[in-house]
Each structure stands twice: as C-alpha cells, then as structure tokens.
Short mmCIF file of C-alpha atoms in Angstrom, two decimals:
data_model
loop_
_atom_site.label_atom_id
_atom_site.label_comp_id
_atom_site.label_asym_id
_atom_site.label_seq_id
_atom_site.Cartn_x
_atom_site.Cartn_y
_atom_site.Cartn_z
CA MET R 790 52.46 -27.24 -101.25
CA ARG R 791 52.90 -29.01 -104.54
CA ILE R 792 53.21 -27.46 -107.95
CA THR R 793 50.90 -29.09 -110.47
CA ALA R 794 52.42 -30.78 -113.49
CA ARG R 795 51.71 -27.90 -115.82
CA PHE R 796 54.08 -25.69 -113.83
CA LYS R 797 57.09 -27.97 -113.92
CA ARG R 798 58.53 -27.07 -117.30
CA PRO R 799 58.40 -23.30 -116.72
CA ALA R 800 59.87 -23.83 -113.26
CA THR R 801 62.85 -25.61 -114.78
CA THR R 802 63.11 -23.20 -117.67
CA PHE R 803 63.21 -20.06 -115.57
CA ALA R 804 66.10 -21.01 -113.34
CA LEU R 805 67.63 -17.71 -114.43
CA LEU R 806 64.65 -15.76 -113.15
CA PRO R 807 64.32 -14.70 -109.54
CA ALA R 808 63.57 -18.17 -108.33
CA LEU R 809 61.20 -17.18 -105.57
CA PHE R 810 58.71 -17.40 -108.41
CA LEU R 811 59.18 -21.12 -108.43
CA GLY R 812 58.51 -21.53 -104.74
CA ALA R 813 55.61 -19.12 -104.66
CA ALA R 814 54.10 -21.15 -107.48
CA GLY R 815 53.59 -23.99 -105.04
CA CYS R 816 51.54 -21.74 -102.78
CA SER R 817 49.49 -20.26 -105.61
CA SER R 818 48.72 -23.53 -107.40
CA GLY R 819 46.42 -24.98 -104.82
CA THR R 820 45.92 -25.76 -101.17
CA ASN R 821 46.81 -29.44 -100.95
CA ALA R 822 49.72 -30.07 -98.61
CA PRO R 823 52.10 -32.99 -99.25
CA ALA R 824 51.33 -36.30 -97.64
CA ALA R 825 52.56 -36.81 -94.11
CA GLY R 826 56.19 -37.80 -93.95
CA LYS R 827 56.95 -36.51 -97.44
CA SER R 828 58.79 -33.36 -98.39
CA PRO R 829 57.18 -30.82 -100.73
CA ASP R 830 58.03 -30.83 -104.41
CA PRO R 831 61.59 -29.42 -104.73
CA LYS R 832 60.16 -26.44 -106.61
CA GLY R 833 57.13 -26.12 -104.39
CA SER R 834 58.51 -23.98 -101.62
CA ALA R 835 60.03 -20.54 -101.71
CA ALA R 836 63.13 -19.38 -99.95
CA ALA R 837 64.72 -16.76 -97.87
CA ALA R 838 68.27 -16.85 -96.65
CA PRO R 839 70.78 -14.23 -95.62
CA SER R 840 72.76 -12.97 -98.58
CA SER R 841 70.57 -14.99 -100.95
CA GLY R 842 68.66 -13.17 -103.62
CA ALA R 843 66.28 -13.98 -106.39
CA ASN R 844 68.07 -17.02 -107.69
CA GLY R 845 68.79 -18.02 -104.12
CA ALA R 846 65.10 -18.26 -103.48
CA SER R 847 64.11 -21.27 -105.48
CA GLY R 848 63.21 -22.90 -102.24
CA ALA R 849 63.88 -26.60 -102.02
CA SER R 850 64.22 -27.31 -98.36
CA GLY R 851 61.97 -29.96 -96.95
CA ALA R 852 60.23 -27.47 -94.67
CA PRO R 853 56.63 -26.55 -95.41
CA ALA R 854 55.70 -23.10 -96.64
CA GLY R 855 55.64 -20.54 -93.89
CA SER R 856 58.30 -22.19 -91.74
CA PRO R 857 60.78 -19.87 -89.99
CA ALA R 858 63.56 -18.47 -92.16
CA PRO R 859 67.17 -18.21 -91.03
CA LYS R 860 67.67 -14.95 -89.19
CA ALA R 861 69.40 -12.13 -91.05
CA LYS R 862 72.42 -10.55 -89.41
CA ASP R 863 70.77 -7.17 -89.87
CA ALA R 864 67.86 -7.13 -87.38
CA ARG R 865 66.28 -4.18 -89.17
CA LEU R 866 66.33 -6.08 -92.44
CA GLU R 867 64.87 -9.17 -90.80
CA ALA R 868 62.02 -7.09 -89.37
CA SER R 869 61.36 -5.68 -92.86
CA ALA R 870 60.78 -9.09 -94.43
CA PHE R 871 57.28 -10.54 -94.83
CA GLN R 872 55.98 -13.08 -92.35
CA GLN R 873 53.02 -15.39 -92.81
CA GLY R 874 49.89 -13.44 -91.85
CA ASP R 875 51.20 -10.08 -93.07
CA LEU R 876 49.29 -10.40 -96.34
CA PRO R 877 45.74 -11.76 -96.15
CA GLY R 878 44.99 -13.78 -99.27
CA TYR R 879 48.64 -14.71 -99.85
CA GLN R 880 50.89 -17.54 -98.73
CA VAL R 881 54.30 -16.31 -97.58
CA SER R 882 57.16 -18.78 -97.69
CA ALA R 883 60.65 -18.50 -96.28
CA GLN R 884 62.98 -21.47 -96.46
CA GLY R 885 66.42 -22.65 -97.47
CA LYS R 886 67.92 -22.23 -100.89
CA ASN R 887 67.26 -24.77 -103.63
CA PRO R 888 70.61 -26.51 -104.20
CA ASN R 889 69.74 -26.75 -107.90
CA ALA R 890 69.43 -22.97 -108.32
CA PRO R 891 72.43 -21.27 -109.96
CA ASP R 892 74.57 -19.09 -107.70
CA GLY R 893 75.90 -15.60 -108.22
CA GLN R 894 75.13 -12.78 -110.60
CA PRO R 895 74.11 -13.39 -114.24
CA GLN R 896 76.34 -11.73 -116.82
CA ALA R 897 74.64 -9.68 -119.54
CA ASP R 898 75.87 -9.69 -123.13
CA LYS R 899 75.59 -5.87 -123.14
CA LYS R 900 77.39 -3.84 -120.48
CA VAL R 901 74.62 -1.23 -120.34
CA CYS R 902 72.12 -4.00 -119.49
CA GLN R 903 74.15 -5.49 -116.63
CA PRO R 904 71.98 -3.82 -113.93
CA LEU R 905 68.98 -5.68 -115.36
CA ALA R 906 70.91 -8.95 -115.24
CA ASP R 907 72.06 -8.23 -111.69
CA ILE R 908 68.47 -7.84 -110.53
CA MET R 909 67.97 -11.53 -111.43
CA GLY R 910 70.90 -12.65 -109.31
CA ASP R 911 71.67 -13.44 -105.71
CA LYS R 912 71.61 -9.72 -104.95
CA PRO R 913 69.77 -6.85 -106.65
CA ASP R 914 73.24 -5.32 -107.10
CA PRO R 915 76.71 -6.52 -106.06
CA ALA R 916 77.01 -3.64 -103.58
CA ALA R 917 74.24 -5.05 -101.35
CA HIS R 918 75.41 -5.91 -97.83
CA GLU R 919 72.69 -8.46 -97.16
CA THR R 920 69.47 -9.62 -98.83
CA VAL R 921 66.46 -11.35 -97.29
CA ASN R 922 63.90 -13.01 -99.59
CA ARG R 923 60.33 -14.18 -99.43
CA GLY R 924 58.18 -16.13 -101.86
CA ILE R 925 54.55 -15.05 -102.10
CA GLY R 926 51.79 -17.10 -103.70
CA SER R 927 48.45 -15.45 -104.35
CA GLN R 928 45.39 -17.31 -103.11
CA LYS R 929 43.21 -14.81 -105.00
CA GLN R 930 44.76 -15.16 -108.45
CA VAL R 931 45.79 -18.75 -108.98
CA GLY R 932 49.21 -18.94 -110.60
CA LEU R 933 50.43 -15.49 -109.56
CA ALA R 934 53.85 -15.84 -107.96
CA VAL R 935 55.66 -12.86 -106.47
CA SER R 936 59.16 -12.63 -105.08
CA ALA R 937 59.88 -9.96 -102.50
CA SER R 938 63.32 -9.12 -101.19
CA VAL R 939 64.81 -6.39 -99.04
CA SER R 940 68.50 -5.49 -99.22
CA SER R 941 70.69 -3.27 -97.09
CA TYR R 942 73.16 -0.83 -98.67
CA ASP R 943 75.14 2.26 -97.97
CA GLU R 944 72.64 4.95 -98.95
CA ALA R 945 74.81 6.27 -101.78
CA ASP R 946 74.97 2.77 -103.28
CA ALA R 947 71.22 2.31 -102.86
CA LYS R 948 70.64 5.47 -104.90
CA LYS R 949 72.97 4.16 -107.61
CA VAL R 950 70.94 0.94 -107.90
CA VAL R 951 67.79 2.82 -108.90
CA SER R 952 69.66 5.24 -111.15
CA ARG R 953 71.45 2.47 -113.02
CA LEU R 954 68.25 0.51 -113.46
CA ARG R 955 66.47 3.52 -114.96
CA GLU R 956 69.32 3.98 -117.42
CA ALA R 957 69.35 0.27 -118.29
CA VAL R 958 65.58 0.11 -118.85
CA ALA R 959 65.83 3.09 -121.20
CA ALA R 960 68.79 1.62 -123.09
CA CYS R 961 67.80 -2.06 -123.29
CA GLY R 962 64.37 -1.97 -124.86
CA SER R 963 65.44 -4.34 -127.63
CA GLY R 964 66.52 -6.87 -125.03
CA PHE R 965 69.63 -8.71 -123.87
CA THR R 966 70.79 -12.14 -122.83
CA ALA R 967 72.18 -13.15 -119.47
CA THR R 968 74.28 -16.18 -118.56
CA ILE R 969 74.99 -17.81 -115.21
CA GLN R 970 76.75 -21.14 -114.72
CA LYS R 971 76.48 -21.84 -118.47
CA GLN R 972 72.71 -21.31 -118.43
CA THR R 973 71.46 -18.54 -120.69
CA GLY R 974 68.16 -16.68 -120.75
CA THR R 975 66.90 -14.02 -123.13
CA TYR R 976 65.05 -10.92 -121.93
CA ARG R 977 63.27 -8.95 -124.64
CA ASP R 978 60.76 -6.12 -124.89
CA VAL R 979 62.06 -4.29 -121.83
CA LYS R 980 59.51 -1.54 -121.19
CA ALA R 981 59.15 1.01 -118.39
CA VAL R 982 55.67 0.89 -116.87
CA PRO R 983 54.07 3.19 -114.30
CA PHE R 984 53.74 1.91 -110.74
CA LYS R 985 52.94 4.08 -107.74
CA THR R 986 54.97 3.56 -104.58
CA SER R 987 55.48 5.48 -101.35
CA GLY R 988 59.25 5.01 -101.33
CA ASP R 989 61.92 7.65 -101.88
CA GLU R 990 62.29 6.63 -105.52
CA SER R 991 61.42 3.67 -107.71
CA VAL R 992 61.60 2.12 -111.16
CA SER R 993 59.16 -0.35 -112.73
CA TRP R 994 59.35 -2.33 -115.95
CA THR R 995 58.21 -5.46 -117.73
CA THR R 996 60.19 -7.89 -119.83
CA THR R 997 59.54 -11.17 -121.61
CA ALA R 998 61.91 -13.88 -120.44
CA SER R 999 62.65 -16.85 -122.69
CA ALA R 1000 64.66 -20.04 -122.35
CA GLN R 1001 64.38 -23.55 -123.78
CA GLY R 1002 61.49 -22.51 -126.00
CA VAL R 1003 59.27 -21.20 -123.20
CA SER R 1004 58.46 -17.51 -122.61
CA ALA R 1005 56.78 -15.56 -119.83
CA GLN R 1006 56.27 -11.91 -119.03
CA VAL R 1007 57.77 -10.65 -115.80
CA HIS R 1008 56.94 -7.42 -113.96
CA LEU R 1009 59.65 -5.93 -111.77
CA VAL R 1010 59.46 -3.05 -109.29
CA VAL R 1011 62.51 -1.77 -107.43
CA VAL R 1012 62.06 0.81 -104.68
CA ARG R 1013 64.58 2.66 -102.54
CA GLN R 1014 63.62 3.67 -99.00
CA GLY R 1015 66.64 5.32 -97.45
CA SER R 1016 69.46 2.77 -97.54
CA THR R 1017 67.10 -0.17 -98.13
CA VAL R 1018 66.24 -1.47 -101.60
CA VAL R 1019 63.03 -3.44 -102.12
CA ARG R 1020 62.89 -5.79 -105.11
CA LEU R 1021 59.46 -7.09 -106.18
CA MET R 1022 58.89 -9.37 -109.16
CA ALA R 1023 55.77 -11.07 -110.46
CA LEU R 1024 55.21 -13.97 -112.85
CA ASP R 1025 52.04 -15.88 -113.71
CA VAL R 1026 53.08 -19.52 -113.58
CA ALA R 1027 49.62 -20.77 -114.56
CA GLY R 1028 50.18 -19.78 -118.16
CA ALA R 1029 53.42 -18.59 -119.72
CA GLY R 1030 51.53 -16.15 -121.96
CA GLN R 1031 49.69 -14.49 -119.08
CA LYS R 1032 50.62 -10.95 -118.11
CA ALA R 1033 51.56 -10.52 -114.49
CA ALA R 1034 51.74 -7.47 -112.27
CA VAL R 1035 53.10 -6.90 -108.79
CA PRO R 1036 49.97 -6.40 -106.64
CA GLN R 1037 49.77 -2.86 -105.27
CA GLU R 1038 48.85 -4.19 -101.82
CA VAL R 1039 52.04 -6.26 -101.70
CA ALA R 1040 54.22 -3.27 -102.58
CA ASP R 1041 52.43 -1.03 -100.09
CA LYS R 1042 52.74 -3.53 -97.25
CA GLN R 1043 56.40 -4.21 -97.98
CA LEU R 1044 57.28 -0.53 -97.81
CA GLU R 1045 55.21 -0.12 -94.66
CA LYS R 1046 57.26 -2.85 -93.02
CA VAL R 1047 60.52 -1.25 -94.16
CA ARG R 1048 59.51 2.10 -92.65
CA LYS R 1049 58.38 0.53 -89.38
CA ALA R 1050 61.67 -1.36 -89.08
CA GLY R 1051 63.43 2.03 -89.13
#
C-alpha cells in the first residue's frame, strides 16, 4: 500500500526511529494497492527479518503487505510474532529490510540514556539473541503506525533490559541525542506514562523525536514475559503533532501470543 505524499517527509526524517513505523504508515494511510506489476512505495511496507529490529523494519521489499516473513531460527519466537488476521482492524506487514535504513545500534550522547537509544536500533538491547518484527497499520485510526517486535534473551538479560530502561527514563527526562551512521536524532521530553500489561514486568514512556526540523511524539512500551522481551512503539504519521498511543488491544494480543508460544 502506498504512503500519501504528506507522509514522505516524516518517513525520511525518522530513519532513526523504529522504522516499522514507516512501513505501517503505508497500511494505515489508505486501502489502495499499487498498480499491477509495480512495487509498493519503498516506505510503504513494513518489515520483519531475523535479527532485525526497529530500524531493520523500514520495509522496502517489493512484496505486498502481509506477505510471508523469513522464518526465525527460534520457532517459539516465530510463533509469537503477529500474522495477518491476528488483529481485526489492523494491517500486519512482514517483509524484508529497507536497504536505505541505517544498521546497528544508535549511540546516545549520554551514557545513562544509551538503553533508550538501543531501543531504537536493530535490537531492543545488544544482548538479544534474535528479534522478529512486524509493522502494524491501524484501519480504525488513519495514520496510526505501530511497530511490534519480540526478542529472545537469557532471562537474566531480559530482566536487565527492563531495569535499565526504567533507570534511563527516570534519568533522561531532559532528553538526549542519538547517532547512527552519521544520522542524528534528538529525543526530548522523555516521560514515564502508565500502561497496563499482563507481562511479568513492563515500562512505558513517551518522547518527542526531532530531526531535520520535523518532530513527532512516540509512545513506547517494553514488556518482559519470561525470557522474551516485547517492544511496542506507536507514531501518528498523519500529523507530526498528533499524540500516539500503543493500542491496548495490540499489547494484549501480542502478550497472548507470546504466552501461547511457550
């Protein structure tokens, strides 16, 4: 599905954000499929690939939204990931990584804020064994793009992810900058916000991301269920000034799938 023109500048600007946003935007911006024989807009499809995280999910393969994703090595992790049809009212996309998306983990200008920079990278945390991503576009709220990823860890490392994020959210309220492949983004007004989950433990916060003169609020929720870490992030691509929130039904369904996968 194609992203309308008004989405293109934010899509380019927020290359440092979990880029599943960019792909999910294509699903949430309308219902018109590309013409026969033509590939979707490079930023119009979301991604999922083994060991690819938020930035790895920009989604620029030629496959249409909802096409099969590469299988994860961890069968349990693969079973935890969303499939089309899991979420009525949402388009789920799982495709190859956008070659234009930056690779690796962003580096924060403040050491205490590094966990918040890591959450924007290929993995929620460098200790992750494998990460599977999905892009989700809301068909109820036009413009709402959500990225959902599940990552496998040793359980002790999974606990550290949540603990470090809590500490970073508390310490980085005034903001920080993060750089990856010479691209820099600014994240300000980091604020903890309540969000109810059924996982073992969780942390939720909002931040305003800015780059190239464009800003947007992002809502992030990270949940640990045993040795699995769920990373959910929401952005309203219809208007940079719009507040976005991870839908409760998306979080609930994701954790249900994690538990069922065992």
